[in-house]
Short mmCIF file of C-alpha atoms in Angstrom, two decimals:
data_model
loop_
_atom_site.label_atom_id
_atom_site.label_comp_id
_atom_site.label_asym_id
_atom_site.label_seq_id
_atom_site.Cartn_x
_atom_site.Cartn_y
_atom_site.Cartn_z
CA UNK V 390 191.76 16.08 -127.63
CA UNK V 391 193.08 12.58 -128.29
CA UNK V 392 193.39 11.39 -124.50
CA UNK V 393 191.74 12.90 -121.65
CA UNK V 394 194.17 11.50 -119.21
CA UNK V 395 196.88 12.64 -120.88
CA UNK V 396 195.42 16.28 -121.12
CA UNK V 397 194.78 16.27 -117.51
CA UNK V 398 198.47 15.60 -116.80
CA UNK V 399 199.45 18.87 -118.57
CA UNK V 400 200.16 22.03 -117.01
CA UNK V 401 197.06 24.07 -115.78
CA UNK V 402 199.02 26.89 -118.23
CA UNK V 403 198.78 24.14 -121.28
CA UNK V 404 195.07 23.12 -120.58
CA UNK V 405 193.90 26.76 -120.07
CA UNK V 406 195.65 27.60 -123.55
CA UNK V 407 193.85 24.73 -125.15
CA UNK V 408 190.52 25.28 -123.29
CA UNK V 409 190.11 28.48 -122.04
CA UNK V 410 186.73 28.11 -120.63
CA UNK V 411 185.42 31.26 -121.82
CA UNK V 412 184.55 29.97 -125.45
CA UNK V 413 181.56 27.72 -125.61
CA UNK V 414 183.05 24.48 -126.59
CA UNK V 415 180.84 21.25 -127.77
CA UNK V 416 182.49 17.80 -127.62
CA UNK V 417 181.73 15.12 -130.56
CA UNK V 418 182.73 12.07 -129.46
CA UNK V 419 181.43 8.74 -131.41
CA UNK V 420 182.39 6.61 -128.21
CA UNK V 421 180.80 7.38 -124.61
CA UNK V 422 179.68 10.72 -123.33
CA UNK V 423 181.65 10.21 -120.03
CA UNK V 424 184.41 12.64 -118.88
CA UNK V 425 183.49 15.12 -121.50
CA UNK V 426 181.54 17.38 -119.47
CA UNK V 427 184.79 18.40 -117.38
CA UNK V 428 185.74 19.85 -120.90
CA UNK V 429 182.69 21.14 -122.83
CA UNK V 430 179.79 22.77 -122.14
CA UNK V 431 177.67 20.60 -124.07
CA UNK V 432 178.26 17.30 -125.75
CA UNK V 433 177.23 14.87 -128.67
CA UNK V 434 178.22 11.56 -127.81
CA UNK V 435 177.07 8.03 -127.56
CA UNK V 436 174.42 7.87 -124.16
CA UNK V 437 173.29 4.18 -124.90
CA UNK V 438 174.54 0.79 -126.57
CA UNK V 439 172.80 -1.75 -128.28
CA UNK V 440 172.10 -0.24 -131.41
CA UNK V 441 172.83 -1.94 -134.86
CA UNK V 442 172.70 -1.04 -138.58
CA UNK V 443 174.66 0.72 -140.99
CA UNK V 444 177.12 2.89 -140.02
CA UNK V 445 175.67 5.93 -141.42
CA UNK V 446 172.39 5.52 -140.24
CA UNK V 447 173.30 4.65 -136.46
CA UNK V 448 175.61 7.83 -136.59
CA UNK V 449 172.29 9.83 -137.72
CA UNK V 450 169.86 8.09 -134.88
CA UNK V 451 172.87 8.93 -132.51
CA UNK V 452 172.95 12.69 -133.42
CA UNK V 453 176.36 12.60 -135.33
CA UNK V 454 174.78 14.30 -138.60
CA UNK V 455 176.50 17.58 -139.86
CA UNK V 456 173.05 19.03 -139.09
CA UNK V 457 172.49 17.96 -135.93
CA UNK V 458 176.14 18.98 -134.56
CA UNK V 459 175.79 22.38 -136.64
CA UNK V 460 172.52 23.09 -134.66
CA UNK V 461 174.01 21.89 -131.34
CA UNK V 462 177.12 24.37 -131.82
CA UNK V 463 174.91 27.30 -132.94
CA UNK V 464 172.35 26.81 -130.09
CA UNK V 465 175.44 26.50 -127.53
CA UNK V 466 176.72 29.92 -128.93
CA UNK V 467 173.31 31.77 -128.64
CA UNK V 468 172.93 30.45 -125.42
CA UNK V 469 176.18 31.96 -124.01
CA UNK V 470 175.45 35.00 -126.10
CA UNK V 471 172.47 35.66 -124.35
CA UNK V 472 173.91 34.96 -121.20
CA UNK V 473 176.33 37.71 -121.99
CA UNK V 474 179.14 35.12 -121.80
CA UNK V 475 180.11 35.65 -125.94
#
């Protein structure tokens, strides 16, 4: 989703066609986590500021590694399977 504000301007029908709500959804945002709770069941995003270093190392520290995103995704799906939603 390129822009939350533009997405929210769309019809409910369109929004539900993109994010129906009954599919476990993980947002991955290399900026602030703010607002993503409205669209996803779990988030991987920046929760603080002030870190500096090489891009890859900083991304790893904030949880943006492939391994972490895959693990979060699997855990999210497993949670909803146990809840009977998937």
